[in-house]
PDB file of C-alpha atoms and ligand atoms in Angstrom:
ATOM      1  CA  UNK A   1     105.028 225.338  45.437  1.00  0.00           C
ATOM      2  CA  UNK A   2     104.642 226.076  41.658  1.00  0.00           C
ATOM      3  CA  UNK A   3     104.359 222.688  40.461  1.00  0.00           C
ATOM      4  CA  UNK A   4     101.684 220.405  40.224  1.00  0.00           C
ATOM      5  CA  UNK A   5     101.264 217.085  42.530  1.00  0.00           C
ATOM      6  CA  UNK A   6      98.948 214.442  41.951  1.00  0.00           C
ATOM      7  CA  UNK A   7      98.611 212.363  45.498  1.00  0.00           C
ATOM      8  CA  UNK A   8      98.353 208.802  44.804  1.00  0.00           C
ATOM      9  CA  UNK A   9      96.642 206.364  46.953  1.00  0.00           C
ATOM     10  CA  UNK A  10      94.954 202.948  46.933  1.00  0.00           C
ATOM     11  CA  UNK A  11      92.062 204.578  48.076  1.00  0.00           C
ATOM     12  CA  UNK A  12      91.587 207.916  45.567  1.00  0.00           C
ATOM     13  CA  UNK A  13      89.298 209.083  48.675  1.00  0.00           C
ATOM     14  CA  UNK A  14      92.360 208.932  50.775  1.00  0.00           C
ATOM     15  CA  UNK A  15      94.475 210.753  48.521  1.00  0.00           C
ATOM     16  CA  UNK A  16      91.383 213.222  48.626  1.00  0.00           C
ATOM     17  CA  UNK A  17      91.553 213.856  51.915  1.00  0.00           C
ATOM     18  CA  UNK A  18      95.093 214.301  52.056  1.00  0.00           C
ATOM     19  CA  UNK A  19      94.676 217.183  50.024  1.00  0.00           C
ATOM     20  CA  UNK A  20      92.130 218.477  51.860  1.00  0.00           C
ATOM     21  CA  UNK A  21      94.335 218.505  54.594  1.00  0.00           C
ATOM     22  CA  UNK A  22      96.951 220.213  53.212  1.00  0.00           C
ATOM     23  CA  UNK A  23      94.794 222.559  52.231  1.00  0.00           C
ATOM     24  CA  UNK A  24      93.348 223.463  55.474  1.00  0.00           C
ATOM     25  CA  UNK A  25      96.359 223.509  57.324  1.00  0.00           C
ATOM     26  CA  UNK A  26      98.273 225.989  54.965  1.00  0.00           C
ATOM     27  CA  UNK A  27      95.531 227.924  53.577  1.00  0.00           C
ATOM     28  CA  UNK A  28      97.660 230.695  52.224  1.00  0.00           C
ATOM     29  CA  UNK A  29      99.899 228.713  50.115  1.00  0.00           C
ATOM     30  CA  UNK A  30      99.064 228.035  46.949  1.00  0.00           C
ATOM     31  CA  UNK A  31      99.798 225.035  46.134  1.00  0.00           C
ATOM     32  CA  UNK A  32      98.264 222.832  42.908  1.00  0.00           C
ATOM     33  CA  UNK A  33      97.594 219.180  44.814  1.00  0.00           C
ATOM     34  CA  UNK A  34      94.660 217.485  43.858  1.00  0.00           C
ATOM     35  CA  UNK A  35      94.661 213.437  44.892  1.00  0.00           C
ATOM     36  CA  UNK A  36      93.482 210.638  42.430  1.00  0.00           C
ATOM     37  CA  UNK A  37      94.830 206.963  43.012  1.00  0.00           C
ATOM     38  CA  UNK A  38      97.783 205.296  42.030  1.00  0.00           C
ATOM     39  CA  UNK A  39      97.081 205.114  38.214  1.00  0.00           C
ATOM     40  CA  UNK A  40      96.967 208.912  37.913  1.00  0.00           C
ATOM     41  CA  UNK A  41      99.816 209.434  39.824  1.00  0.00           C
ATOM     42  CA  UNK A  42     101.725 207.348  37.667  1.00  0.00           C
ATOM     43  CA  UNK A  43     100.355 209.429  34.561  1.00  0.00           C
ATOM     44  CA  UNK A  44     102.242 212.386  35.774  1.00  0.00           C
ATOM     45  CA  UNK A  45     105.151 213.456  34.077  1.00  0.00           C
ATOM     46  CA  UNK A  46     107.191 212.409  37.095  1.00  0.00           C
ATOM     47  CA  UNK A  47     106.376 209.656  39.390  1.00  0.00           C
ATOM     48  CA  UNK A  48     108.017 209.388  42.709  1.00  0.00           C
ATOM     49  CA  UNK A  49     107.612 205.912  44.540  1.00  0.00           C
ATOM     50  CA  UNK A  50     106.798 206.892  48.585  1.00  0.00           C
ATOM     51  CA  UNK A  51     105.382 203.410  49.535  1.00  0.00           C
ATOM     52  CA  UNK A  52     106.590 201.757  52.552  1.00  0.00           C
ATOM     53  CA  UNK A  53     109.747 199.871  51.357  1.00  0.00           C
ATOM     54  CA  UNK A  54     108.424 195.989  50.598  1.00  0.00           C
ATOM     55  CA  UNK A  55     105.352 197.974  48.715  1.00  0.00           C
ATOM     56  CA  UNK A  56     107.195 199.554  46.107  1.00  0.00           C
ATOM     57  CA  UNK A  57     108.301 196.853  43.230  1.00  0.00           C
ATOM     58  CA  UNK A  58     104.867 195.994  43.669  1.00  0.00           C
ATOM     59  CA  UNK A  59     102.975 198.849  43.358  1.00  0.00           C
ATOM     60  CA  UNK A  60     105.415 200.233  40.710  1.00  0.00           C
ATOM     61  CA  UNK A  61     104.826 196.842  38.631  1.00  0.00           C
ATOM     62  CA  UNK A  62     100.844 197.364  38.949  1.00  0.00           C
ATOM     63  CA  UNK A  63     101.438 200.362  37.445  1.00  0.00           C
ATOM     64  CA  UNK A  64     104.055 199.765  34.471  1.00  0.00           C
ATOM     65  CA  UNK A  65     102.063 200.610  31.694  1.00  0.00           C
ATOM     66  CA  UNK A  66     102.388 204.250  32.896  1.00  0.00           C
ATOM     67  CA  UNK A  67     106.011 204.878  34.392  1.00  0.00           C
ATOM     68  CA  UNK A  68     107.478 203.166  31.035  1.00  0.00           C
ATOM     69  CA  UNK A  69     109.885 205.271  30.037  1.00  0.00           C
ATOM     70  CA  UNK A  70     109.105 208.070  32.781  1.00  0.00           C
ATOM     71  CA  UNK A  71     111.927 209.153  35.454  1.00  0.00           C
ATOM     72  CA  UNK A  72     110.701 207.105  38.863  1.00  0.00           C
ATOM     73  CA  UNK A  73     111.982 208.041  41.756  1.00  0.00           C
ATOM     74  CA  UNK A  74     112.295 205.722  44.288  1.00  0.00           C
ATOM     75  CA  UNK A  75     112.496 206.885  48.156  1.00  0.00           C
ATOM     76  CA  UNK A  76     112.393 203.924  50.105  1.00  0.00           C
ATOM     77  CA  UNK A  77     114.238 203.246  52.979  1.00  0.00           C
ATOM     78  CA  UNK A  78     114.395 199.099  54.211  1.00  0.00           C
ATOM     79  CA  UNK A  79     114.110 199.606  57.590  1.00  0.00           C
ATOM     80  CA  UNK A  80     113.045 197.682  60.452  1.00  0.00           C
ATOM     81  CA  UNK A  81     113.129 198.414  64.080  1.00  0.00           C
ATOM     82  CA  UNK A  82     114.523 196.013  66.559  1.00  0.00           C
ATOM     83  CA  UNK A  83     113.881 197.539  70.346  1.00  0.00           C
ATOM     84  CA  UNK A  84     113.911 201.140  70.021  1.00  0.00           C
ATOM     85  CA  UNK A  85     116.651 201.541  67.196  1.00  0.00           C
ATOM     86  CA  UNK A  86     116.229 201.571  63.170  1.00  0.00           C
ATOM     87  CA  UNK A  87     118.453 198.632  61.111  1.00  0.00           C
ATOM     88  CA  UNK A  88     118.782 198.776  57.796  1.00  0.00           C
ATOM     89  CA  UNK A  89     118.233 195.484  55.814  1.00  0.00           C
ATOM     90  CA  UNK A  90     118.915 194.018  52.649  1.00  0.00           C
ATOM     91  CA  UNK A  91     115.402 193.837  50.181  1.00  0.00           C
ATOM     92  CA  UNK A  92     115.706 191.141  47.726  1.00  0.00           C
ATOM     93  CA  UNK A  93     117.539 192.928  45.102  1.00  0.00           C
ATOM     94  CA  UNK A  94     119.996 194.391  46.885  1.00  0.00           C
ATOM     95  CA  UNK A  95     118.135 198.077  47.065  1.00  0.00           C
ATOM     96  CA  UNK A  96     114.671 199.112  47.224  1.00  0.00           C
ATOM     97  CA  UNK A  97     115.254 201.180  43.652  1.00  0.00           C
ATOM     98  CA  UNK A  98     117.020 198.507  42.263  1.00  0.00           C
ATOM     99  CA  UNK A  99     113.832 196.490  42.860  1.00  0.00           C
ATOM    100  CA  UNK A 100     111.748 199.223  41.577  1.00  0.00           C
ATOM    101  CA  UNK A 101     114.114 199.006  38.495  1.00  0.00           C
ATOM    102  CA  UNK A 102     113.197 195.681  38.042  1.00  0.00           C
ATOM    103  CA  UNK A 103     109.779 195.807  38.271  1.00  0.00           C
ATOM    104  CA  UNK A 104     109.551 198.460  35.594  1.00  0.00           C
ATOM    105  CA  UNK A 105     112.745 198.071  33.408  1.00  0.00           C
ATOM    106  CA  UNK A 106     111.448 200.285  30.564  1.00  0.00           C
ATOM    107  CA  UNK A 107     111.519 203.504  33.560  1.00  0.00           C
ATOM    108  CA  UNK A 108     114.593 205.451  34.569  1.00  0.00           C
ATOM    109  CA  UNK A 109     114.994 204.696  37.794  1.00  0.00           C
ATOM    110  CA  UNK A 110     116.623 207.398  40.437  1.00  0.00           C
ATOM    111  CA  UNK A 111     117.308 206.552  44.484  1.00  0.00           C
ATOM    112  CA  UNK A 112     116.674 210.054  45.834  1.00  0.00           C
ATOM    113  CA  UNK A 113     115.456 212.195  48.892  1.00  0.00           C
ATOM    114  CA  UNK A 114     116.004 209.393  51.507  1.00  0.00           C
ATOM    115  CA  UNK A 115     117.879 211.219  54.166  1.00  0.00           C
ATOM    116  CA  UNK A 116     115.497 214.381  54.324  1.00  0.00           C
ATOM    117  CA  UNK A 117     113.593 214.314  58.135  1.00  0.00           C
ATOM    118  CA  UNK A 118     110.084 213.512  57.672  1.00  0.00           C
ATOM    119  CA  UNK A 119     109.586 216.541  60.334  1.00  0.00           C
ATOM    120  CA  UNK A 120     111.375 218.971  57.706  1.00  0.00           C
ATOM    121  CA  UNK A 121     109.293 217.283  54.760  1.00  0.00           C
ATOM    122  CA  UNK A 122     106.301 217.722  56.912  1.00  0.00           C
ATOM    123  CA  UNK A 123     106.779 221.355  57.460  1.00  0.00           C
ATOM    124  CA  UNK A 124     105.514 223.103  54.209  1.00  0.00           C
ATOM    125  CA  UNK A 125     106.620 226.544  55.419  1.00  0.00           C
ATOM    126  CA  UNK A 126     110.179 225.651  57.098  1.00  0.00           C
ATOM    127  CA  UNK A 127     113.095 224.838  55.144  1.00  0.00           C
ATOM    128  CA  UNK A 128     114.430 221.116  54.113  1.00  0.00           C
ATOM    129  CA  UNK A 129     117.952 221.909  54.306  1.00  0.00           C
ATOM    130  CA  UNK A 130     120.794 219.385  52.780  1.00  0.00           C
ATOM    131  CA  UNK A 131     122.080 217.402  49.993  1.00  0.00           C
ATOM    132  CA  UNK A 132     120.181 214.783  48.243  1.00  0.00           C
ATOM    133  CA  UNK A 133     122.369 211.828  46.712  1.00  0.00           C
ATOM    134  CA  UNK A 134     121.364 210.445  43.464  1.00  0.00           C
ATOM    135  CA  UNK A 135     121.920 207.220  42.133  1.00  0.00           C
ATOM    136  CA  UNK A 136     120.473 205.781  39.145  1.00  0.00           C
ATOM    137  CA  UNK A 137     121.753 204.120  35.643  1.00  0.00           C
ATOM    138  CA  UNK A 138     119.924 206.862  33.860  1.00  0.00           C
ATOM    139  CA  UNK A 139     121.685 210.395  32.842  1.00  0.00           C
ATOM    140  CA  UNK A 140     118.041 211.868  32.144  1.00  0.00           C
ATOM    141  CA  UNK A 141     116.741 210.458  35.668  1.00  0.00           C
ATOM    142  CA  UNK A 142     119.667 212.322  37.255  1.00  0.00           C
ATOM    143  CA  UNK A 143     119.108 215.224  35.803  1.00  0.00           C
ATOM    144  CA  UNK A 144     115.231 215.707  35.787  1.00  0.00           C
ATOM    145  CA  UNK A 145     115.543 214.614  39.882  1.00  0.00           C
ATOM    146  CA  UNK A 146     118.736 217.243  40.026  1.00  0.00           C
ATOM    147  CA  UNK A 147     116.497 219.986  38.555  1.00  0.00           C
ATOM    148  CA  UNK A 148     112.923 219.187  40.779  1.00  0.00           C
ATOM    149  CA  UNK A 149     115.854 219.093  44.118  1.00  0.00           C
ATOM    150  CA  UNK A 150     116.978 222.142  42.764  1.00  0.00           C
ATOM    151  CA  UNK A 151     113.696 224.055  42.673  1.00  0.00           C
ATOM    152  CA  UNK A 152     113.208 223.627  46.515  1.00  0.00           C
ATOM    153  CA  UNK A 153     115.164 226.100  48.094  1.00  0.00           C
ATOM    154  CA  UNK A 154     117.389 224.910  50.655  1.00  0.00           C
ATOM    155  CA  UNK A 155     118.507 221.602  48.704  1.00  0.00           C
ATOM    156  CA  UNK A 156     121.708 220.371  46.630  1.00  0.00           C
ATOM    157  CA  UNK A 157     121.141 217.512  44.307  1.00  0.00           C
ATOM    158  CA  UNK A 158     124.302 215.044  44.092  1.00  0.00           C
ATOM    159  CA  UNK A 159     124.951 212.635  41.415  1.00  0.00           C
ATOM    160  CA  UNK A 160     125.826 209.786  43.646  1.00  0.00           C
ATOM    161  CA  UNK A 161     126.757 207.144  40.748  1.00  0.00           C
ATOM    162  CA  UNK A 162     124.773 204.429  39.624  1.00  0.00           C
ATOM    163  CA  UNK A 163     121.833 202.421  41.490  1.00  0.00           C
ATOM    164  CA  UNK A 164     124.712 200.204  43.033  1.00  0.00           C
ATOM    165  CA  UNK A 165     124.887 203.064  45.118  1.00  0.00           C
ATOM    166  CA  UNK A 166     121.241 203.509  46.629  1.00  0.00           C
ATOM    167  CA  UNK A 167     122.447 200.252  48.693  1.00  0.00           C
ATOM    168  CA  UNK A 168     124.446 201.938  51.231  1.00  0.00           C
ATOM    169  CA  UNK A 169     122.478 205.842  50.614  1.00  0.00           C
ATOM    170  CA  UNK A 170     119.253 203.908  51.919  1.00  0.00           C
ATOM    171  CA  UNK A 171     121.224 201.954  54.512  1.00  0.00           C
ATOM    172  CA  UNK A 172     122.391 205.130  56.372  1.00  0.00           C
ATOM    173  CA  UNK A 173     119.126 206.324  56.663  1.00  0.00           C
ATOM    174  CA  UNK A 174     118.654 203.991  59.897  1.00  0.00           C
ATOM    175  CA  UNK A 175     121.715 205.815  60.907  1.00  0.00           C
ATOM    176  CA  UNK A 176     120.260 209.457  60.873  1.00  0.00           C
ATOM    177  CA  UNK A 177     117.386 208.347  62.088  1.00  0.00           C
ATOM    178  CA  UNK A 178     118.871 206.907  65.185  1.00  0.00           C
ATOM    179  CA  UNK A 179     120.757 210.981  65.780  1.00  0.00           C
ATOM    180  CA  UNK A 180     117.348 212.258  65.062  1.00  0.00           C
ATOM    181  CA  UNK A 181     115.704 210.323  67.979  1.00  0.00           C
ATOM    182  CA  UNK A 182     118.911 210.714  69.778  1.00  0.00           C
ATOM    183  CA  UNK A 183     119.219 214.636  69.561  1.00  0.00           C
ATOM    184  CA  UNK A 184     115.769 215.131  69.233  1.00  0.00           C
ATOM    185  CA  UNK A 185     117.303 216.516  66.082  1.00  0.00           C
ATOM    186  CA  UNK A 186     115.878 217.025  62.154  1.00  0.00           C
ATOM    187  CA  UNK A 187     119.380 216.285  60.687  1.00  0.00           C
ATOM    188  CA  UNK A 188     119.868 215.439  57.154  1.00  0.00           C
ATOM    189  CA  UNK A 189     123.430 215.523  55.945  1.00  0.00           C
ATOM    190  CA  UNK A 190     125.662 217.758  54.131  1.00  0.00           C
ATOM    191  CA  UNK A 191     128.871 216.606  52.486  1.00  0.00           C
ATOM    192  CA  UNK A 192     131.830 219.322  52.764  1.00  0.00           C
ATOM    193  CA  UNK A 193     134.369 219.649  50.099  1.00  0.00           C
ATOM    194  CA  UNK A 194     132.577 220.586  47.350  1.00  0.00           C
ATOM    195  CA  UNK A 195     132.738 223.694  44.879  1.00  0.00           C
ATOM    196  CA  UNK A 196     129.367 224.952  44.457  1.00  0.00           C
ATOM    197  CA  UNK A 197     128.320 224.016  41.305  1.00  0.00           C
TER     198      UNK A 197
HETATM  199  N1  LIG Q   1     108.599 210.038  55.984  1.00  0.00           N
HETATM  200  C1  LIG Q   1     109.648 210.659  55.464  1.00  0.00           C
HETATM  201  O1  LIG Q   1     109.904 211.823  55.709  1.00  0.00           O
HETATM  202  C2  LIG Q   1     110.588 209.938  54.527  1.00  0.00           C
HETATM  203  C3  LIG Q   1     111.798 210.529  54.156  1.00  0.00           C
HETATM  204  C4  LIG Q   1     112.624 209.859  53.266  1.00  0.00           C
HETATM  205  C5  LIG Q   1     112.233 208.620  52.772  1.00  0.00           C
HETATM  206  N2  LIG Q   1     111.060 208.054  53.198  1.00  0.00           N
HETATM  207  C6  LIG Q   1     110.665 206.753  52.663  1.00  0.00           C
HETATM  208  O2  LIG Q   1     109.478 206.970  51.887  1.00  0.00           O
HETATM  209  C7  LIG Q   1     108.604 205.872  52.037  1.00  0.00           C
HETATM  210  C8  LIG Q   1     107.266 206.367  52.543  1.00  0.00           C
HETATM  211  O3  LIG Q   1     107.413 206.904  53.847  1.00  0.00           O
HETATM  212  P1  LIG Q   1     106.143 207.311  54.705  1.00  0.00           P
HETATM  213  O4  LIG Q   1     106.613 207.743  56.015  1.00  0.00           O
HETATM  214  O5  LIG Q   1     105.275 208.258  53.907  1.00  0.00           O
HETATM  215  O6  LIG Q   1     105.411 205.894  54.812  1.00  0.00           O
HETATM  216  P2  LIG Q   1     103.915 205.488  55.117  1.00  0.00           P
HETATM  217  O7  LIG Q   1     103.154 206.675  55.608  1.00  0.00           O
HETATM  218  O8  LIG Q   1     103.957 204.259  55.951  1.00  0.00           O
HETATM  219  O9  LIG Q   1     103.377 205.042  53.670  1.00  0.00           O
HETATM  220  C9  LIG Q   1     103.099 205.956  52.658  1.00  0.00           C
HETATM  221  C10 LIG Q   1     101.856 205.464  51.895  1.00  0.00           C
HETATM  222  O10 LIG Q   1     102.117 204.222  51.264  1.00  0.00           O
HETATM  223  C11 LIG Q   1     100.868 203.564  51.050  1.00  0.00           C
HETATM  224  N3  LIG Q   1     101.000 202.155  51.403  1.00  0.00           N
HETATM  225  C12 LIG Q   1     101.136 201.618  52.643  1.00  0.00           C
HETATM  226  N4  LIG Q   1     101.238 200.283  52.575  1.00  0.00           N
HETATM  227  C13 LIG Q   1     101.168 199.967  51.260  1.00  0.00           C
HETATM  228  C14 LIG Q   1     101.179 198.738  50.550  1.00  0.00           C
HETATM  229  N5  LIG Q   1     101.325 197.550  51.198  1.00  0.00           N
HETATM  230  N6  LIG Q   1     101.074 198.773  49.195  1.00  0.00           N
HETATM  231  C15 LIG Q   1     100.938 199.960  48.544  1.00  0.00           C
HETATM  232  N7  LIG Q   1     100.899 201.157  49.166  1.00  0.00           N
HETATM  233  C16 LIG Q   1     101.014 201.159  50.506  1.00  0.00           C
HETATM  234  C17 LIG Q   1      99.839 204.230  51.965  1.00  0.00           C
HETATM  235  O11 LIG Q   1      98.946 204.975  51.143  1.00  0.00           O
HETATM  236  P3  LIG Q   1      97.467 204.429  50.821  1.00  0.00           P
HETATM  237  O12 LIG Q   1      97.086 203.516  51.962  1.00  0.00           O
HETATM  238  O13 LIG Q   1      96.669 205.663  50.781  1.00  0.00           O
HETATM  239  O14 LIG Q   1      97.585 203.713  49.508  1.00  0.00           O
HETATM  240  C18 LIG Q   1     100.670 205.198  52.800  1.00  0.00           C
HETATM  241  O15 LIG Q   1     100.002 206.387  53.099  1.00  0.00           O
HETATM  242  C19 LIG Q   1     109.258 204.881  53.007  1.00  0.00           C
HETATM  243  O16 LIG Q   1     109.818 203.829  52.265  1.00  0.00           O
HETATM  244  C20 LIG Q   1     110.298 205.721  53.720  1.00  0.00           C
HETATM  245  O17 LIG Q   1     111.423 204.943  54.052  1.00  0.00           O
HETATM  246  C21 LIG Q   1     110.225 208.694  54.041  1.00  0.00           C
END
């Protein structure tokens, strides 16, 4: 709330609808969404990559031109399921944001907002309570993804070190899944220890 979203989509009528959507099922909230497809979501200040996992060098490449030199932030999670349980794997360059790196070097790059439950992020008037780690090889992509996780409420933005560390952040994902399904549970995590700061 308070800051403008563009929803991208391969389909702009998609991303329309989305909206709509939103819209209709939180009519009191004023939010500014309006959908468009990929290209002017990428023209936004700050693009955030929300493909499923083997989509997102890909669609981040088609769209280079625009994320040069932009903070990206890359959510992806490589999952799969075998039987009824989430396993992480290894994409092709070790991470899903490193691979999102390498499609667009020119953009700063941050792994962020993996482990938040898609049944918090789905709830527009509940909180999303936890910490989001950061990773990324860019100061100014840390702190720009700090600042957005620090205008939603509930949330603590971590700076988790460099992409080598969205390896192991998206890995564990398949873990807190599996204690969401588990506990019939929307569990993110929380690290102790810490001085507020
Ligand atoms: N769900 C969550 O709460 C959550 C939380 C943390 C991280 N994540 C991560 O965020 C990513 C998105 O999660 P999700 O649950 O939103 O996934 P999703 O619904 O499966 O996919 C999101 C959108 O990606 C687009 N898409 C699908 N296949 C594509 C392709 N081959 N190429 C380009 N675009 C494609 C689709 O939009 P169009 O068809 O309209 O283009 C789709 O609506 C995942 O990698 C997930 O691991 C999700």
């Amino acid at each position: 709330v308070g800051i403008g979203v563009v929803v991208g989509s391969r389909d702009p009528e998609r991303a329309a609808a989305t909206c709509d959507k939103i819209h209709r099922r939180w009519p009191d909230l004023e939010l500014l969404l309006e959908g468009g497809d990929n290209h002017a979501a990428a023209a936004a200040e700050l693009a955030v990559v929300a493909t499923p996992w083997d989509a997102a060098p890909t669609t981040a490449a088609a769209l280079a031109d625009s994320l040069s030199g932009k903070v990206v932030i890359s959510m992806g999670n490589a999952l799969t399921k075998v039987g009824d349980e989430f396993v992480a794997v290894e994409p092709p360059d070790g991470s899903v944001a490193a691979g999102v790196q390498k499609a667009v070097p020119a953009a700063l790059v941050a792994a962020a907002f993996h482990h938040l439950p898609a049944r918090s992020l789905g709830d527009l008037t509940g909180p999303v309570v936890g910490d989001v780690l950061i990773c990324s090889h860019h100061d100014e992509a840390v702190k720009v993804t700090s600042e957005l996780v620090a205008s939603m409420a509930d949330l603590r933005a971590l700076h988790a070190g460099s992409l080598a560390g969205a390896a192991p952040v998206e890995a564990f994902t398949a873990v807190l899944l599996g204690i969401n399904h588990r506990y019939q549970a929307r569990a993110a995590i929380r690290l102790t220890g810490i001085a507020e700061h």
